[in-house]
Amino acid sequence: MNAIVESITKEYNNHILEVSTSQNETYLTVKKEIIMKMCDHLYHHLDIPLVCIFATDERKEEGSFKIHYVFSVDREDAFIILRIDIDGKNPRYPSITNKVAAANWYEREIQDMFGLIPVGHPDPRRLMNFEDWPAGVHPLRKDFDIKTKPPRIKGEYAYRRVEGEGVYEIPVGPVHAGVIEPGHFRFSVAGEPIINLEIRHFYTHKGVEKLFENISLDKAVFLAERISGDNSVAHAVAFCQAMEKIAGMDIPPRAKHIRTILLELERIYNHIGDIAGIATDVAFSFGAAHANKLKEDVLQLNERITGSRLLRGMNTIGGVRRDIGSKKDEILVSLSVIQRDFRKLMGLLFSTPSLMDRIETTGRIYNDIAKGLHVVGPVGRASGIDRDTRRDHPYAAYREFNFKVPVSKAGDVHARTIIRGDEVCESIALIEQALWSLPEGEIRIKADDIPDGNALGYCEAPRGETIYWIRTCGNKIERCKVRDPSFCNWLSIEYAVLDNIVPDFPIINKSLSLSYSGNDM
Amino acid sequence: MLEILIKTIKTGCQTTKYPDVPEAAPEGFRGMPQLLSDKCTFCGECVRVCPPGVITITEKNNEKTLALSYCGCIFCARCEEVCQSDAVKLTQEYELASLTKEDLVTIIRRKL
Ligand code: SF4
Ligand code: SF4
């Protein structure tokens, strides 16, 4: 870690204004003119992924806005955070999207939420504030009151157009056929193959980050739990870990084990559900029914051990709220039955030609695209990105256990299905290890007062790397940035569908398992 | 094909007769919270901690009223956790569908 920081401080010596370190996070305040060069250097030359960009409004304390670029040094379990100051009177800064494509949505988000303009952004359209939202109103600025109801105005959104002989446009959504959340997909097709897709989201943007700033600490974890319904545990754990890091708190070992078990149970039911979805979308209803049955078995197990099918209400700052140690045998027995059935099911799925026909080579995301967009989680791993927060930045009790991180290079629906299947088996093995070595003792420690400070909380949700950055002040949340994995992965669908036929879109979409709710925060 | 057939027969019927035959939620289930008027001291602690703020306490005409609405309850059991008098408990009840909002409120009162 020191070596990397040293090398960049040497190289950019004249441009670095301040260096500070807290635990595994190194903050470098740099001049804004150099930011594009530094990000490019870290991302492309040192191969350090950019995992989040967010802004803070510190005009009151420091007289400026700040933008933070979070880089994850996976090899050394560390983070480098570049920080630039932006004067409130001239809220402009150089965009890095032309060099680092992964910055695209973050910069547009900051433009909408804070009114800071990324100069040179290739697509400066609005992202979250829709066209009926008045100009100059930026909800995450500190002087924007949460009760404000801005008037609606008239405006229009310009979609990219693909024109040519025989090119048709197919608009889908935002209202869909099933009970799912809203999102707009605009396909351009030439015959059957898709030649372009543009997605538009954020129809249900709820202002979660603003809500965090207006809620007391003990209630905030319940809000985090509800950001993305089926990734409840992951969000709650990432939130709690950030808080515990700020407080310098080491939670009891038993709580760490229980968190690990909950996180893995969540991964199991999500992955099996996704596999069921893929089977449904290729009309292999037999496989879908069996996978759904297995998912239901896991949900009922969840309910029996925690009282909640989606494992909610279990995490709290300082540990967990319920002990599940007494249910050890029940969990082990249920999981061994589920594992046996699951293995059989996967064997059956992969030996069914009508299914394989549809998923092999479908929806390919090439490694360079996945890297460029910073695709995370099982989708990234299916495209050859060997990253997993559990291994690279171990949290909860993961340091103590052995597990493999399955990776594949193929990048198609088939690869994503295999990765999920393998991860389910790894998760079951992890739960077994955690239960066998479950330490005795407390499950939570008191955490009434959290000191002022800031820290990153991170976690590998079923969908991938989930990141929180929280700053507390006076026992309140001053800023809470949430980065859900779907925010990184949604754009990859625009590439995955290219050259595929329209009827394969649902399978590709399912195999990417993208959350609207986690994205439209 | 044969494999699928065998598996189907082996798995058998998986659906249950619910709602014709009621199904009890397991022990420890976080269901509808219940207020116990004889135990409650109207201290207001549950009101303070409830994340969605669905418990309210009011005082009028020398009478204290504690009302809990299930419409927004997230079944987090914070109320149960903080109550010193065991006056609020989460039950195993989960069938909460109703035609009116009024059905979804439980109220206890105490004359001062
Ligand atoms: S239910 Fe318990 S916490 Fe709530 S007012 Fe009554 S005694 Fe106090
Ligand atoms: S269970 Fe939670 S949401 Fe429901 S009333 Fe109690 S504290 Fe409020």
PDB file of C-alpha atoms in Angstrom, chain A residues 319-426:
ATOM      1  CA  GLY A 319     -23.468  -6.781  16.160  1.00  0.00           C
ATOM      2  CA  VAL A 320     -26.625  -8.750  15.513  1.00  0.00           C
ATOM      3  CA  ARG A 321     -29.970  -8.696  17.283  1.00  0.00           C
ATOM      4  CA  ARG A 322     -30.812 -12.367  17.413  1.00  0.00           C
ATOM      5  CA  ASP A 323     -28.763 -15.426  18.100  1.00  0.00           C
ATOM      6  CA  ILE A 324     -29.162 -18.268  15.657  1.00  0.00           C
ATOM      7  CA  GLY A 325     -26.730 -20.637  17.375  1.00  0.00           C
ATOM      8  CA  SER A 326     -29.480 -22.848  18.759  1.00  0.00           C
ATOM      9  CA  LYS A 327     -30.708 -23.500  15.216  1.00  0.00           C
ATOM     10  CA  LYS A 328     -27.382 -24.918  14.101  1.00  0.00           C
ATOM     11  CA  ASP A 329     -28.561 -28.468  13.444  1.00  0.00           C
ATOM     12  CA  GLU A 330     -31.670 -27.317  11.662  1.00  0.00           C
ATOM     13  CA  ILE A 331     -29.635 -25.117   9.323  1.00  0.00           C
ATOM     14  CA  LEU A 332     -27.118 -27.874   8.596  1.00  0.00           C
ATOM     15  CA  VAL A 333     -29.768 -30.477   7.846  1.00  0.00           C
ATOM     16  CA  SER A 334     -31.838 -28.162   5.647  1.00  0.00           C
ATOM     17  CA  LEU A 335     -28.810 -26.975   3.717  1.00  0.00           C
ATOM     18  CA  SER A 336     -27.536 -30.472   3.047  1.00  0.00           C
ATOM     19  CA  VAL A 337     -30.896 -31.407   1.532  1.00  0.00           C
ATOM     20  CA  ILE A 338     -30.968 -28.192  -0.485  1.00  0.00           C
ATOM     21  CA  GLN A 339     -27.428 -28.747  -1.720  1.00  0.00           C
ATOM     22  CA  ARG A 340     -28.183 -32.297  -2.853  1.00  0.00           C
ATOM     23  CA  ASP A 341     -31.278 -31.180  -4.764  1.00  0.00           C
ATOM     24  CA  PHE A 342     -29.537 -28.127  -6.153  1.00  0.00           C
ATOM     25  CA  ARG A 343     -26.637 -30.131  -7.584  1.00  0.00           C
ATOM     26  CA  LYS A 344     -29.076 -32.504  -9.272  1.00  0.00           C
ATOM     27  CA  LEU A 345     -31.033 -29.599 -10.665  1.00  0.00           C
ATOM     28  CA  MET A 346     -27.933 -27.943 -12.110  1.00  0.00           C
ATOM     29  CA  GLY A 347     -26.907 -31.219 -13.715  1.00  0.00           C
ATOM     30  CA  LEU A 348     -30.312 -31.501 -15.256  1.00  0.00           C
ATOM     31  CA  LEU A 349     -30.369 -27.901 -16.490  1.00  0.00           C
ATOM     32  CA  PHE A 350     -27.006 -28.188 -18.187  1.00  0.00           C
ATOM     33  CA  SER A 351     -27.937 -31.447 -19.864  1.00  0.00           C
ATOM     34  CA  THR A 352     -31.101 -30.041 -21.400  1.00  0.00           C
ATOM     35  CA  PRO A 353     -30.346 -29.119 -25.014  1.00  0.00           C
ATOM     36  CA  SER A 354     -33.285 -26.719 -25.363  1.00  0.00           C
ATOM     37  CA  LEU A 355     -31.920 -24.660 -22.467  1.00  0.00           C
ATOM     38  CA  MET A 356     -28.267 -24.828 -23.471  1.00  0.00           C
ATOM     39  CA  ASP A 357     -29.176 -23.738 -26.977  1.00  0.00           C
ATOM     40  CA  ARG A 358     -30.571 -20.519 -25.640  1.00  0.00           C
ATOM     41  CA  ILE A 359     -27.918 -19.618 -23.076  1.00  0.00           C
ATOM     42  CA  GLU A 360     -24.618 -20.507 -24.721  1.00  0.00           C
ATOM     43  CA  THR A 361     -22.959 -17.509 -26.415  1.00  0.00           C
ATOM     44  CA  THR A 362     -26.007 -15.382 -25.572  1.00  0.00           C
ATOM     45  CA  GLY A 363     -25.544 -11.925 -24.082  1.00  0.00           C
ATOM     46  CA  ARG A 364     -21.795 -11.869 -24.123  1.00  0.00           C
ATOM     47  CA  ILE A 365     -19.988  -9.163 -22.158  1.00  0.00           C
ATOM     48  CA  TYR A 366     -16.364  -9.118 -23.167  1.00  0.00           C
ATOM     49  CA  ASN A 367     -13.712  -8.656 -20.548  1.00  0.00           C
ATOM     50  CA  ASP A 368     -12.535  -5.262 -21.812  1.00  0.00           C
ATOM     51  CA  ILE A 369     -16.100  -3.901 -21.745  1.00  0.00           C
ATOM     52  CA  ALA A 370     -16.685  -5.313 -18.272  1.00  0.00           C
ATOM     53  CA  LYS A 371     -13.428  -3.800 -17.016  1.00  0.00           C
ATOM     54  CA  GLY A 372     -14.079  -0.472 -18.665  1.00  0.00           C
ATOM     55  CA  LEU A 373     -17.520  -0.153 -17.089  1.00  0.00           C
ATOM     56  CA  HIS A 374     -16.376  -1.622 -13.776  1.00  0.00           C
ATOM     57  CA  VAL A 375     -18.891  -4.449 -13.807  1.00  0.00           C
ATOM     58  CA  VAL A 376     -19.038  -6.121 -10.395  1.00  0.00           C
ATOM     59  CA  GLY A 377     -20.204  -9.319  -8.737  1.00  0.00           C
ATOM     60  CA  PRO A 378     -20.998 -12.636 -10.411  1.00  0.00           C
ATOM     61  CA  VAL A 379     -21.565 -10.838 -13.724  1.00  0.00           C
ATOM     62  CA  GLY A 380     -18.062  -9.410 -13.602  1.00  0.00           C
ATOM     63  CA  ARG A 381     -16.602 -12.723 -12.523  1.00  0.00           C
ATOM     64  CA  ALA A 382     -18.313 -14.436 -15.468  1.00  0.00           C
ATOM     65  CA  SER A 383     -16.464 -11.965 -17.711  1.00  0.00           C
ATOM     66  CA  GLY A 384     -13.077 -12.707 -16.228  1.00  0.00           C
ATOM     67  CA  ILE A 385     -12.903 -10.041 -13.503  1.00  0.00           C
ATOM     68  CA  ASP A 386     -11.402 -11.861 -10.555  1.00  0.00           C
ATOM     69  CA  ARG A 387     -12.696  -9.659  -7.739  1.00  0.00           C
ATOM     70  CA  ASP A 388     -14.657 -10.516  -4.623  1.00  0.00           C
ATOM     71  CA  THR A 389     -14.898  -8.184  -1.643  1.00  0.00           C
ATOM     72  CA  ARG A 390     -15.081 -11.160   0.708  1.00  0.00           C
ATOM     73  CA  ARG A 391     -11.583 -12.188  -0.317  1.00  0.00           C
ATOM     74  CA  ASP A 392     -10.033  -8.840  -1.283  1.00  0.00           C
ATOM     75  CA  HIS A 393     -11.254  -6.797   1.675  1.00  0.00           C
ATOM     76  CA  PRO A 394     -12.235  -9.438   4.213  1.00  0.00           C
ATOM     77  CA  TYR A 395     -14.942  -8.386   6.665  1.00  0.00           C
ATOM     78  CA  ALA A 396     -17.230 -10.204   9.122  1.00  0.00           C
ATOM     79  CA  ALA A 397     -15.601 -13.630   9.644  1.00  0.00           C
ATOM     80  CA  TYR A 398     -14.489 -14.307   6.056  1.00  0.00           C
ATOM     81  CA  ARG A 399     -10.810 -14.093   6.947  1.00  0.00           C
ATOM     82  CA  GLU A 400     -11.164 -17.351   8.876  1.00  0.00           C
ATOM     83  CA  PHE A 401     -12.742 -19.492   6.195  1.00  0.00           C
ATOM     84  CA  ASN A 402     -11.668 -21.203   3.025  1.00  0.00           C
ATOM     85  CA  PHE A 403     -13.651 -20.539  -0.088  1.00  0.00           C
ATOM     86  CA  LYS A 404     -13.094 -20.362  -3.795  1.00  0.00           C
ATOM     87  CA  VAL A 405     -14.078 -17.460  -6.008  1.00  0.00           C
ATOM     88  CA  PRO A 406     -15.301 -18.959  -9.276  1.00  0.00           C
ATOM     89  CA  VAL A 407     -14.248 -17.018 -12.350  1.00  0.00           C
ATOM     90  CA  SER A 408     -14.968 -17.634 -16.012  1.00  0.00           C
ATOM     91  CA  LYS A 409     -13.884 -15.901 -19.196  1.00  0.00           C
ATOM     92  CA  ALA A 410     -16.828 -16.689 -21.462  1.00  0.00           C
ATOM     93  CA  GLY A 411     -19.025 -13.774 -20.349  1.00  0.00           C
ATOM     94  CA  ASP A 412     -22.277 -15.243 -21.686  1.00  0.00           C
ATOM     95  CA  VAL A 413     -25.519 -16.225 -19.945  1.00  0.00           C
ATOM     96  CA  HIS A 414     -24.188 -19.759 -19.614  1.00  0.00           C
ATOM     97  CA  ALA A 415     -21.069 -18.571 -17.766  1.00  0.00           C
ATOM     98  CA  ARG A 416     -23.141 -16.418 -15.432  1.00  0.00           C
ATOM     99  CA  THR A 417     -25.373 -19.379 -14.643  1.00  0.00           C
ATOM    100  CA  ILE A 418     -22.379 -21.599 -13.892  1.00  0.00           C
ATOM    101  CA  ILE A 419     -20.784 -18.947 -11.671  1.00  0.00           C
ATOM    102  CA  ARG A 420     -24.001 -18.603  -9.676  1.00  0.00           C
ATOM    103  CA  GLY A 421     -24.328 -22.351  -9.332  1.00  0.00           C
ATOM    104  CA  ASP A 422     -20.752 -22.669  -8.082  1.00  0.00           C
ATOM    105  CA  GLU A 423     -21.210 -19.768  -5.700  1.00  0.00           C
ATOM    106  CA  VAL A 424     -24.238 -21.429  -4.131  1.00  0.00           C
ATOM    107  CA  CYS A 425     -22.135 -24.492  -3.301  1.00  0.00           C
ATOM    108  CA  GLU A 426     -19.335 -22.303  -1.926  1.00  0.00           C
TER     109      GLU A 426
END
